[in-house]
Amino acid sequence: MVPGRGGEYRGLDTGVMEFADDFGHIVHLQPRAVERPRDAADIVRVLEHAKRERINVAARGRGHSVFGQCQVDDGIVLDMSGLAGIEVNGDTARVGAGVSWGDVLRATVPLGLAPPVLTDYVGLSVGGTLSVGGIGATSFRFGAQTDQVRAMTVVTGTGEIVECSATRERGLFDAVRAGLGQIGIVTRVDLPLIAVPEQVRHYRIPYPTIDELLSALERFVAERKFDQLSGVGVIDPDGHWTYHIDAVFEGVGEGLGKAGLDVAGVDITPASYLEYGTRLDAAIEQWRTAGLFDAPHPWLDVFVPGPALRGFARTVVRSLGPRDLGTDGAMILIYPIAESSTPLLPIQAGRGYLFDVLRCNVGASSERVDELLRDNRSLYEAAMQVGGTLYPISAVCMSTQDWQRHFGSQWGPLQRAKQQFDPHGIIGSNYRAPWPRS
Ligand SMILES: Cc1cc2nc3c(=O)[nH]c(=O)nc-3n(C[C@H](O)[C@H](O)[C@H](O)COP(=O)(O)OP(=O)(O)OC[C@H]3O[C@@H](n4cnc5c(N)ncnc54)[C@H](O)[C@@H]3O)c2cc1C
């Protein structure tokens, strides 16, 4: 137990087992304890204790990782849900790192404001997505969520509470955004807000082939007629693929005319901005009820350069059958992304795409999951061959050499940041580069 702590402590007998699991249900690492800090000072105390005990500390936002990214073997998990609070001041929201993006939306949309980039599912924590990147349907306009952060408060491995931004403590700011929770614990974030309308129109536009979907996606990105864009593919039990684009026009006025679309076959759904932003909450609840939430989710997520997208997409679609992807709660998702300014986020220069293989393998044995992990590795290598990189929310086993290649020119700066901000190697889950420990 951490002496002098202010947060809540849970020992092994009082239900930490949920912290030895995540949305992937593949990796299970049992922590020694779980702490629910209420503020940065609580985290400092936990880190001091961990340093004395020579154990690791990993933050957990909402546990929606799929491969143990928020788990730590025999260490302390920080349940960040106590780091709450949302204050809106002009065009900035100051939020606790444990709040969800849905909480942020519910606080800002009534004021006609929202963060520029939202993940599709907004039940993820702000600290959790900023530790990986955060890509959504507006990323072709605004990049990743990590590109859009104004400032952060971080507790470093040396127990300092540091405010950082692009103009202050830049080294820490650059190492924490998309830093996979390895450099510091984020406690508070300043997010920019942009004006949003009350209403949106959602167009669900079907395509017979992946090639036609990709052509349309490229065209929509170039034409800028829609405000939100993503491509979706699902497979039925007979192996037949269907594709559509989810395109959103923010506002009510020009609608289809602005989009210049043939209306045939297109589902058009008007919704309030908030309803649309939180639309997956209900779907996720249905997944829970249907048992899909508890199935293994060996997801693969890669960034692919624009010119290579078509070839890579064909490879994926050819290689996946219904048993590989799953037919319920499973899909491929494609997001166009603008160039990113986050140093640790390996999105290619120019137009890049996030390509998600969101598997849901109901009833899969652990041997079958191992096969799917090997498939992920093959697809990851296929992506690398065409200049692609890993989005490390994935279920892919990584060696030290893999991490080195993954971070490329950022490997040196990241090592130096680790040495500077967490010299005793306390912070981080087991899914990471093996840092030297002093
Ligand atoms: C249903 C679903 C939908 C998703 N949709 C999208 C999407 O649209 N776009 C997208 O980009 N991703 C998406 N993801 C992936 C998701 O963004 C990442 O897995 C994210 O890290 C999960 O957030 P979380 O709050 O659950 O974090 P956790 O899984 O709890 O933690 C993830 C990582 O962040 C670290 N971390 C968490 N909080 C902090 C903190 N305060 N300080 C430092 N480190 C911290 C953890 O240690 C861990 O390394 C989705 C995942 C799921 C399951």
Short mmCIF file of C-alpha atoms and ligand atoms in Angstrom, two decimals:
data_model
loop_
_atom_site.label_atom_id
_atom_site.label_comp_id
_atom_site.label_asym_id
_atom_site.label_seq_id
_atom_site.Cartn_x
_atom_site.Cartn_y
_atom_site.Cartn_z
CA MET A 1 0.00 0.00 0.00
CA VAL A 2 1.28 3.46 -0.86
CA PRO A 3 1.97 5.43 2.33
CA GLY A 4 0.49 8.92 2.67
CA ARG A 5 -1.63 8.44 -0.40
CA GLY A 6 -4.76 10.46 -1.03
CA GLY A 7 -6.36 8.31 -3.74
CA GLU A 8 -8.16 5.02 -3.40
CA TYR A 9 -6.26 1.78 -3.14
CA ARG A 10 -7.47 -1.62 -4.22
CA GLY A 11 -5.52 -4.73 -3.28
CA LEU A 12 -5.74 -7.98 -5.17
CA ASP A 13 -8.59 -9.31 -3.09
CA THR A 14 -10.82 -6.33 -3.90
CA GLY A 15 -11.27 -6.61 -7.59
CA VAL A 16 -8.16 -5.67 -9.52
CA MET A 17 -8.72 -8.52 -11.95
CA GLU A 18 -10.50 -6.24 -14.42
CA PHE A 19 -7.17 -4.38 -14.58
CA ALA A 20 -5.48 -7.58 -15.78
CA ASP A 21 -7.60 -7.34 -18.92
CA ASP A 22 -8.53 -4.88 -21.65
CA PHE A 23 -10.78 -4.63 -24.72
CA GLY A 24 -8.56 -7.11 -26.58
CA HIS A 25 -8.93 -9.92 -23.98
CA ILE A 26 -5.64 -11.40 -25.21
CA VAL A 27 -3.05 -10.19 -22.68
CA HIS A 28 -3.62 -10.70 -18.95
CA LEU A 29 -1.00 -9.25 -16.61
CA GLN A 30 -1.83 -9.18 -12.95
CA PRO A 31 -0.93 -5.93 -11.21
CA ARG A 32 0.20 -5.83 -7.59
CA ALA A 33 -2.23 -3.01 -6.87
CA VAL A 34 -4.51 -0.43 -8.43
CA GLU A 35 -4.55 3.20 -7.35
CA ARG A 36 -7.22 5.73 -8.25
CA PRO A 37 -5.46 9.09 -7.90
CA ARG A 38 -7.50 12.24 -7.42
CA ASP A 39 -4.76 14.65 -8.41
CA ALA A 40 -1.15 14.97 -9.54
CA ALA A 41 0.13 14.88 -5.94
CA ASP A 42 -1.40 11.40 -5.48
CA ILE A 43 0.48 10.25 -8.57
CA VAL A 44 3.76 11.66 -7.24
CA ARG A 45 3.32 9.54 -4.10
CA VAL A 46 2.60 6.40 -6.12
CA LEU A 47 5.70 6.97 -8.26
CA GLU A 48 7.91 7.46 -5.17
CA HIS A 49 6.59 4.21 -3.75
CA ALA A 50 7.13 2.39 -7.04
CA LYS A 51 10.70 3.67 -7.24
CA ARG A 52 11.43 2.31 -3.76
CA GLU A 53 9.82 -1.03 -4.60
CA ARG A 54 11.41 -1.12 -8.07
CA ILE A 55 8.09 -1.82 -9.74
CA ASN A 56 6.40 -0.25 -12.75
CA VAL A 57 3.41 2.07 -12.92
CA ALA A 58 1.05 2.21 -15.90
CA ALA A 59 -1.85 4.59 -16.45
CA ARG A 60 -5.17 3.19 -17.51
CA GLY A 61 -7.78 5.47 -19.05
CA ARG A 62 -10.77 3.37 -20.14
CA GLY A 63 -8.89 0.14 -20.84
CA HIS A 64 -9.77 0.11 -24.55
CA SER A 65 -6.31 -1.06 -25.57
CA VAL A 66 -6.26 -4.47 -27.23
CA PHE A 67 -2.81 -5.85 -26.41
CA GLY A 68 -1.94 -5.03 -22.80
CA GLN A 69 -0.95 -1.41 -23.49
CA CYS A 70 -2.49 -0.35 -20.15
CA GLN A 71 -1.46 -3.41 -18.09
CA VAL A 72 1.58 -3.95 -15.93
CA ASP A 73 2.87 -7.22 -14.54
CA ASP A 74 3.20 -7.06 -10.72
CA GLY A 75 3.22 -3.26 -10.84
CA ILE A 76 0.72 -0.53 -10.04
CA VAL A 77 -2.08 0.44 -12.39
CA LEU A 78 -3.26 4.03 -12.10
CA ASP A 79 -7.00 4.10 -12.71
CA MET A 80 -7.21 7.61 -14.18
CA SER A 81 -10.99 7.95 -13.84
CA GLY A 82 -10.52 10.14 -10.74
CA LEU A 83 -8.71 12.80 -12.82
CA ALA A 84 -11.94 14.46 -13.86
CA GLY A 85 -13.25 17.99 -14.36
CA ILE A 86 -14.00 20.04 -17.47
CA GLU A 87 -13.72 23.84 -17.56
CA VAL A 88 -14.53 25.77 -20.72
CA ASN A 89 -12.92 29.14 -21.11
CA GLY A 90 -13.45 30.82 -24.49
CA ASP A 91 -12.15 28.45 -27.15
CA THR A 92 -10.24 26.21 -24.72
CA ALA A 93 -11.43 23.29 -22.62
CA ARG A 94 -9.23 22.43 -19.64
CA VAL A 95 -9.98 18.79 -18.85
CA GLY A 96 -8.81 16.09 -16.47
CA ALA A 97 -6.92 13.38 -18.40
CA GLY A 98 -9.34 10.72 -17.15
CA VAL A 99 -12.47 12.22 -18.69
CA SER A 100 -13.86 10.71 -21.86
CA TRP A 101 -14.20 12.54 -25.15
CA GLY A 102 -17.95 12.01 -24.76
CA ASP A 103 -17.83 13.91 -21.45
CA VAL A 104 -16.00 16.74 -23.24
CA LEU A 105 -18.60 16.80 -26.03
CA ARG A 106 -21.50 16.88 -23.60
CA ALA A 107 -19.92 19.89 -21.86
CA THR A 108 -18.98 21.86 -24.99
CA VAL A 109 -21.64 21.18 -27.64
CA PRO A 110 -24.36 23.08 -25.72
CA LEU A 111 -22.00 26.09 -26.08
CA GLY A 112 -21.74 25.51 -29.85
CA LEU A 113 -18.16 24.20 -29.52
CA ALA A 114 -16.28 20.89 -29.84
CA PRO A 115 -12.70 19.60 -30.16
CA PRO A 116 -11.66 19.52 -33.84
CA VAL A 117 -10.90 15.76 -33.88
CA LEU A 118 -12.97 13.08 -32.15
CA THR A 119 -12.47 9.36 -32.21
CA ASP A 120 -15.42 7.46 -33.69
CA TYR A 121 -16.20 6.01 -30.27
CA VAL A 122 -16.02 8.76 -27.67
CA GLY A 123 -15.99 6.50 -24.60
CA LEU A 124 -12.15 6.61 -24.70
CA SER A 125 -10.24 8.81 -22.24
CA VAL A 126 -8.50 12.00 -23.27
CA GLY A 127 -5.22 10.78 -21.72
CA GLY A 128 -5.58 7.38 -23.42
CA THR A 129 -5.99 8.63 -26.99
CA LEU A 130 -3.40 11.41 -26.61
CA SER A 131 -0.94 8.70 -25.60
CA VAL A 132 -1.42 7.03 -28.98
CA GLY A 133 -2.49 9.72 -31.47
CA GLY A 134 -6.27 9.81 -31.78
CA ILE A 135 -7.59 9.59 -35.34
CA GLY A 136 -11.13 10.34 -36.43
CA ALA A 137 -13.36 11.25 -39.34
CA THR A 138 -12.13 14.87 -39.36
CA SER A 139 -8.45 13.84 -39.40
CA PHE A 140 -8.25 14.58 -43.14
CA ARG A 141 -8.80 18.23 -42.13
CA PHE A 142 -7.13 18.51 -38.73
CA GLY A 143 -4.67 15.60 -38.36
CA ALA A 144 -4.56 13.65 -35.11
CA GLN A 145 -5.86 14.68 -31.70
CA THR A 146 -2.23 14.98 -30.59
CA ASP A 147 -1.74 17.70 -33.22
CA GLN A 148 -4.50 19.70 -31.61
CA VAL A 149 -3.41 19.84 -27.96
CA ARG A 150 -2.63 23.29 -26.54
CA ALA A 151 -0.95 22.27 -23.28
CA MET A 152 -0.63 19.41 -20.83
CA THR A 153 0.21 18.88 -17.17
CA VAL A 154 2.42 15.84 -16.73
CA VAL A 155 3.85 14.02 -13.72
CA THR A 156 7.28 12.78 -14.77
CA GLY A 157 9.06 9.70 -13.49
CA THR A 158 11.19 11.98 -11.29
CA GLY A 159 8.02 13.10 -9.51
CA GLU A 160 7.91 16.60 -10.96
CA ILE A 161 4.62 18.16 -12.01
CA VAL A 162 5.37 19.96 -15.28
CA GLU A 163 3.24 22.15 -17.54
CA CYS A 164 4.25 21.65 -21.15
CA SER A 165 3.22 22.96 -24.56
CA ALA A 166 4.73 23.87 -27.93
CA THR A 167 6.40 26.87 -26.30
CA ARG A 168 7.16 25.53 -22.83
CA GLU A 169 9.04 22.31 -21.96
CA ARG A 170 8.75 21.33 -25.62
CA GLY A 171 10.85 18.18 -25.16
CA LEU A 172 8.35 16.74 -22.69
CA PHE A 173 5.36 17.86 -24.78
CA ASP A 174 6.77 16.05 -27.83
CA ALA A 175 7.67 12.90 -25.88
CA VAL A 176 4.31 12.53 -24.15
CA ARG A 177 2.01 13.06 -27.15
CA ALA A 178 1.76 9.64 -28.82
CA GLY A 179 4.47 8.50 -26.36
CA LEU A 180 2.51 5.33 -25.49
CA GLY A 181 2.30 6.26 -21.81
CA GLN A 182 6.05 5.64 -21.34
CA ILE A 183 7.40 9.06 -20.40
CA GLY A 184 5.00 10.65 -17.93
CA ILE A 185 1.48 10.53 -16.54
CA VAL A 186 -0.79 13.16 -18.08
CA THR A 187 -3.12 14.69 -15.53
CA ARG A 188 -4.64 17.70 -17.29
CA VAL A 189 -5.00 18.81 -20.91
CA ASP A 190 -5.92 22.09 -22.61
CA LEU A 191 -7.89 21.29 -25.76
CA PRO A 192 -8.79 23.79 -28.47
CA LEU A 193 -12.47 24.10 -29.36
CA ILE A 194 -13.98 25.05 -32.70
CA ALA A 195 -17.48 26.25 -33.54
CA VAL A 196 -19.82 23.41 -34.51
CA PRO A 197 -23.40 23.51 -35.81
CA GLU A 198 -26.39 22.09 -33.97
CA GLN A 199 -27.24 19.68 -36.79
CA VAL A 200 -25.36 17.35 -39.12
CA ARG A 201 -26.40 15.13 -42.02
CA HIS A 202 -24.91 11.67 -42.20
CA TYR A 203 -24.67 10.05 -45.66
CA ARG A 204 -24.11 6.31 -45.81
CA ILE A 205 -22.96 5.80 -49.39
CA PRO A 206 -22.62 2.19 -50.63
CA TYR A 207 -19.92 0.93 -53.04
CA PRO A 208 -19.71 -2.46 -54.74
CA THR A 209 -15.92 -2.81 -54.51
CA ILE A 210 -13.03 -1.63 -52.35
CA ASP A 211 -11.51 0.09 -55.40
CA GLU A 212 -14.64 2.16 -55.94
CA LEU A 213 -14.79 3.06 -52.26
CA LEU A 214 -11.16 4.24 -52.31
CA SER A 215 -11.67 6.30 -55.49
CA ALA A 216 -14.68 8.03 -53.94
CA LEU A 217 -12.84 8.62 -50.66
CA GLU A 218 -9.92 10.23 -52.50
CA ARG A 219 -12.33 12.37 -54.52
CA PHE A 220 -14.27 13.51 -51.45
CA VAL A 221 -11.02 14.42 -49.67
CA ALA A 222 -9.87 16.47 -52.66
CA GLU A 223 -13.23 18.17 -53.17
CA ARG A 224 -13.73 19.00 -49.49
CA LYS A 225 -17.49 18.74 -49.86
CA PHE A 226 -17.93 16.75 -46.69
CA ASP A 227 -16.70 17.65 -43.21
CA GLN A 228 -16.20 14.09 -41.92
CA LEU A 229 -15.11 11.01 -43.87
CA SER A 230 -14.36 7.35 -43.25
CA GLY A 231 -14.56 4.16 -45.33
CA VAL A 232 -16.02 0.92 -43.99
CA GLY A 233 -15.94 -2.70 -45.18
CA VAL A 234 -17.75 -5.66 -43.60
CA ILE A 235 -17.83 -9.32 -44.56
CA ASP A 236 -20.79 -11.70 -44.23
CA PRO A 237 -20.60 -15.38 -43.21
CA ASP A 238 -20.45 -16.38 -46.92
CA GLY A 239 -17.38 -14.24 -47.47
CA HIS A 240 -19.19 -11.50 -49.38
CA TRP A 241 -17.85 -7.98 -48.71
CA THR A 242 -19.97 -4.82 -48.64
CA TYR A 243 -18.52 -1.34 -48.51
CA HIS A 244 -19.71 2.13 -47.69
CA ILE A 245 -18.45 5.60 -46.88
CA ASP A 246 -19.74 7.42 -43.83
CA ALA A 247 -19.72 11.05 -44.94
CA VAL A 248 -20.98 13.87 -42.80
CA PHE A 249 -21.98 17.32 -43.79
CA GLU A 250 -21.97 19.63 -40.77
CA GLY A 251 -25.02 21.88 -41.04
CA VAL A 252 -28.44 21.59 -42.65
CA GLY A 253 -28.62 24.06 -45.53
CA GLU A 254 -26.96 22.78 -48.67
CA GLY A 255 -26.92 19.07 -47.89
CA LEU A 256 -26.91 16.81 -50.90
CA GLY A 257 -26.67 19.69 -53.33
CA LYS A 258 -23.36 20.66 -51.78
CA ALA A 259 -22.17 17.09 -51.91
CA GLY A 260 -23.20 16.84 -55.57
CA LEU A 261 -24.28 13.24 -55.02
CA ASP A 262 -26.66 10.98 -56.81
CA VAL A 263 -29.18 10.21 -54.09
CA ALA A 264 -29.94 6.65 -55.26
CA GLY A 265 -29.05 4.09 -52.61
CA VAL A 266 -27.71 6.68 -50.19
CA ASP A 267 -29.09 6.64 -46.63
CA ILE A 268 -29.33 10.16 -45.29
CA THR A 269 -29.83 10.66 -41.58
CA PRO A 270 -30.11 14.08 -39.99
CA ALA A 271 -28.94 14.18 -36.38
CA SER A 272 -27.89 16.68 -33.78
CA TYR A 273 -24.11 17.18 -33.57
CA LEU A 274 -24.12 15.56 -30.13
CA GLU A 275 -26.26 12.60 -31.20
CA TYR A 276 -23.95 11.90 -34.11
CA GLY A 277 -20.78 12.36 -32.04
CA THR A 278 -21.99 9.89 -29.42
CA ARG A 279 -23.73 7.50 -31.84
CA LEU A 280 -21.48 4.52 -31.06
CA ASP A 281 -22.31 4.55 -27.34
CA ALA A 282 -25.51 2.63 -28.12
CA ALA A 283 -23.73 0.25 -30.54
CA ILE A 284 -21.09 -0.54 -27.92
CA GLU A 285 -23.83 -1.26 -25.38
CA GLN A 286 -25.41 -3.65 -27.91
CA TRP A 287 -22.02 -5.35 -28.35
CA ARG A 288 -21.85 -5.78 -24.58
CA THR A 289 -25.32 -7.32 -24.44
CA ALA A 290 -24.58 -9.61 -27.39
CA GLY A 291 -21.32 -10.82 -25.80
CA LEU A 292 -19.23 -9.25 -28.60
CA PHE A 293 -17.44 -7.02 -26.12
CA ASP A 294 -15.99 -10.07 -24.35
CA ALA A 295 -14.67 -11.69 -27.54
CA PRO A 296 -10.96 -11.48 -28.42
CA HIS A 297 -10.17 -8.38 -30.51
CA PRO A 298 -6.77 -8.88 -32.16
CA TRP A 299 -6.93 -5.59 -34.04
CA LEU A 300 -4.37 -4.46 -36.58
CA ASP A 301 -4.01 -0.76 -37.34
CA VAL A 302 -1.47 0.67 -39.77
CA PHE A 303 -0.74 4.01 -41.39
CA VAL A 304 -0.39 3.60 -45.14
CA PRO A 305 0.90 6.24 -47.57
CA GLY A 306 -1.70 7.43 -50.09
CA PRO A 307 -0.06 6.00 -53.24
CA ALA A 308 0.19 2.53 -51.63
CA LEU A 309 -3.32 2.41 -50.18
CA ARG A 310 -5.09 0.67 -53.06
CA GLY A 311 -2.60 -2.20 -53.31
CA PHE A 312 -2.51 -2.68 -49.55
CA ALA A 313 -6.31 -2.61 -49.26
CA ARG A 314 -6.63 -5.28 -51.96
CA THR A 315 -4.09 -7.46 -50.13
CA VAL A 316 -6.06 -7.17 -46.89
CA VAL A 317 -9.45 -7.83 -48.45
CA ARG A 318 -8.11 -10.86 -50.37
CA SER A 319 -6.48 -12.31 -47.28
CA LEU A 320 -9.39 -11.96 -44.85
CA GLY A 321 -12.26 -14.42 -44.65
CA PRO A 322 -15.25 -14.28 -42.29
CA ARG A 323 -13.44 -16.38 -39.67
CA ASP A 324 -10.42 -14.08 -39.80
CA LEU A 325 -12.21 -10.78 -39.41
CA GLY A 326 -15.45 -11.86 -37.74
CA THR A 327 -18.90 -11.02 -39.01
CA ASP A 328 -20.44 -9.23 -36.01
CA GLY A 329 -18.82 -6.20 -34.40
CA ALA A 330 -15.95 -6.51 -36.93
CA MET A 331 -14.97 -4.38 -39.93
CA ILE A 332 -12.21 -2.70 -41.83
CA LEU A 333 -12.09 1.07 -41.42
CA ILE A 334 -10.18 3.59 -43.51
CA TYR A 335 -9.55 7.19 -42.46
CA PRO A 336 -7.79 9.76 -44.64
CA ILE A 337 -5.37 11.85 -42.54
CA ALA A 338 -3.73 15.23 -43.05
CA GLU A 339 -0.03 15.53 -42.35
CA SER A 340 0.69 15.30 -38.62
CA SER A 341 2.94 17.58 -36.57
CA THR A 342 3.29 15.07 -33.70
CA PRO A 343 6.91 13.86 -33.82
CA LEU A 344 6.19 10.38 -32.39
CA LEU A 345 3.20 9.65 -34.60
CA PRO A 346 4.55 7.83 -37.67
CA ILE A 347 2.08 9.14 -40.24
CA GLN A 348 3.63 9.51 -43.67
CA ALA A 349 4.22 12.96 -45.14
CA GLY A 350 1.56 14.06 -47.61
CA ARG A 351 -1.77 12.27 -47.62
CA GLY A 352 -1.74 9.20 -45.39
CA TYR A 353 -4.47 6.80 -44.34
CA LEU A 354 -5.20 4.87 -41.19
CA PHE A 355 -6.20 1.33 -42.16
CA ASP A 356 -7.88 -0.58 -39.32
CA VAL A 357 -8.56 -4.31 -39.34
CA LEU A 358 -11.00 -4.48 -36.43
CA ARG A 359 -11.36 -8.17 -35.75
CA CYS A 360 -13.95 -9.60 -33.38
CA ASN A 361 -13.35 -13.33 -33.08
CA VAL A 362 -16.19 -14.73 -31.02
CA GLY A 363 -15.32 -18.09 -29.45
CA ALA A 364 -11.73 -18.10 -30.78
CA SER A 365 -9.39 -20.39 -28.82
CA SER A 366 -6.03 -19.07 -27.69
CA GLU A 367 -4.37 -21.12 -30.49
CA ARG A 368 -6.64 -19.42 -33.01
CA VAL A 369 -5.84 -16.01 -31.53
CA ASP A 370 -2.13 -16.85 -31.91
CA GLU A 371 -2.75 -17.57 -35.61
CA LEU A 372 -4.53 -14.24 -35.99
CA LEU A 373 -1.63 -12.48 -34.27
CA ARG A 374 0.70 -14.09 -36.83
CA ASP A 375 -1.62 -12.80 -39.58
CA ASN A 376 -1.38 -9.34 -38.04
CA ARG A 377 2.38 -9.61 -38.19
CA SER A 378 2.23 -10.55 -41.91
CA LEU A 379 -0.11 -7.68 -42.70
CA TYR A 380 2.08 -5.29 -40.70
CA GLU A 381 5.09 -6.43 -42.73
CA ALA A 382 3.10 -6.03 -45.96
CA ALA A 383 2.29 -2.47 -44.87
CA MET A 384 5.95 -1.76 -44.05
CA GLN A 385 7.00 -2.98 -47.49
CA VAL A 386 4.94 -0.20 -49.05
CA GLY A 387 6.12 2.48 -46.60
CA GLY A 388 3.47 1.88 -43.95
CA THR A 389 3.93 2.09 -40.18
CA LEU A 390 2.20 0.68 -37.12
CA TYR A 391 -0.46 2.53 -35.16
CA PRO A 392 0.55 0.99 -31.85
CA ILE A 393 -2.99 0.51 -30.58
CA SER A 394 -2.62 -2.79 -32.49
CA ALA A 395 -2.17 -6.37 -31.34
CA VAL A 396 1.27 -6.93 -32.89
CA CYS A 397 4.27 -8.43 -31.07
CA MET A 398 7.19 -6.01 -31.32
CA SER A 399 10.88 -6.69 -30.69
CA THR A 400 13.38 -4.01 -29.66
CA GLN A 401 14.51 -3.84 -33.30
CA ASP A 402 10.90 -3.39 -34.39
CA TRP A 403 10.44 -0.47 -31.99
CA GLN A 404 13.70 1.06 -33.16
CA ARG A 405 12.57 0.84 -36.78
CA HIS A 406 9.09 2.05 -35.82
CA PHE A 407 10.36 5.26 -34.22
CA GLY A 408 13.07 5.74 -36.85
CA SER A 409 14.71 9.16 -36.47
CA GLN A 410 12.69 9.70 -33.27
CA TRP A 411 14.28 6.71 -31.51
CA GLY A 412 17.25 8.75 -30.23
CA PRO A 413 15.15 11.70 -28.97
CA LEU A 414 12.74 9.25 -27.31
CA GLN A 415 15.56 7.42 -25.53
CA ARG A 416 16.95 10.75 -24.32
CA ALA A 417 13.49 11.85 -23.14
CA LYS A 418 13.10 8.59 -21.22
CA GLN A 419 16.49 9.11 -19.61
CA GLN A 420 15.64 12.70 -18.69
CA PHE A 421 12.05 12.34 -17.49
CA ASP A 422 11.95 8.77 -16.18
CA PRO A 423 15.57 7.79 -15.47
CA HIS A 424 14.57 4.93 -13.15
CA GLY A 425 12.31 3.40 -15.79
CA ILE A 426 9.22 3.38 -13.56
CA ILE A 427 6.55 4.50 -15.98
CA GLY A 428 4.95 2.33 -18.61
CA SER A 429 3.09 -0.87 -19.33
CA ASN A 430 4.73 -4.07 -20.53
CA TYR A 431 3.92 -3.22 -24.18
CA ARG A 432 6.93 -1.12 -24.99
CA ALA A 433 10.54 -0.88 -25.93
CA PRO A 434 12.60 -2.43 -23.11
CA TRP A 435 14.14 0.70 -21.58
CA PRO A 436 17.37 0.36 -19.62
CA ARG A 437 16.71 0.73 -15.89
CA SER A 438 19.12 2.67 -13.69
C1 LIG B 1 -14.33 0.57 -29.46
C2 LIG B 1 -13.04 1.31 -29.76
C3 LIG B 1 -13.05 2.37 -30.64
C4 LIG B 1 -11.86 3.05 -30.94
N1 LIG B 1 -11.91 4.08 -31.83
C5 LIG B 1 -10.78 4.73 -32.15
C6 LIG B 1 -10.79 5.80 -33.09
O1 LIG B 1 -11.83 6.14 -33.67
N2 LIG B 1 -9.61 6.44 -33.34
C7 LIG B 1 -8.44 6.10 -32.71
O2 LIG B 1 -7.42 6.73 -32.95
N3 LIG B 1 -8.41 5.08 -31.83
C8 LIG B 1 -9.54 4.40 -31.55
N4 LIG B 1 -9.49 3.36 -30.65
C9 LIG B 1 -8.19 3.02 -30.04
C10 LIG B 1 -7.98 3.89 -28.80
O3 LIG B 1 -7.78 5.24 -29.20
C11 LIG B 1 -6.74 3.51 -28.02
O4 LIG B 1 -6.71 2.16 -27.72
C12 LIG B 1 -6.69 4.34 -26.74
O5 LIG B 1 -5.39 4.28 -26.20
C13 LIG B 1 -7.70 3.84 -25.73
O6 LIG B 1 -8.03 4.84 -24.81
P1 LIG B 1 -8.26 4.42 -23.29
O7 LIG B 1 -8.71 5.62 -22.56
O8 LIG B 1 -9.11 3.22 -23.19
O9 LIG B 1 -6.76 4.12 -22.89
P2 LIG B 1 -6.12 2.83 -22.19
O10 LIG B 1 -6.36 1.63 -23.03
O11 LIG B 1 -6.57 2.77 -20.80
O12 LIG B 1 -4.58 3.23 -22.26
C14 LIG B 1 -3.95 3.32 -23.52
C15 LIG B 1 -2.51 3.80 -23.36
O13 LIG B 1 -2.49 5.13 -22.88
C16 LIG B 1 -1.78 5.21 -21.65
N5 LIG B 1 -2.48 6.21 -20.85
C17 LIG B 1 -3.80 6.26 -20.56
N6 LIG B 1 -4.06 7.37 -19.85
C18 LIG B 1 -2.88 8.01 -19.68
C19 LIG B 1 -2.48 9.20 -19.01
N7 LIG B 1 -3.38 9.98 -18.39
N8 LIG B 1 -1.18 9.55 -19.01
C20 LIG B 1 -0.26 8.79 -19.65
N9 LIG B 1 -0.57 7.65 -20.30
C21 LIG B 1 -1.87 7.27 -20.31
C22 LIG B 1 -1.84 3.80 -21.08
O14 LIG B 1 -0.79 3.55 -20.16
C23 LIG B 1 -1.72 2.98 -22.35
O15 LIG B 1 -0.38 2.92 -22.78
C24 LIG B 1 -10.65 2.66 -30.34
C25 LIG B 1 -10.64 1.58 -29.45
C26 LIG B 1 -11.82 0.91 -29.17
C27 LIG B 1 -11.78 -0.29 -28.26
#
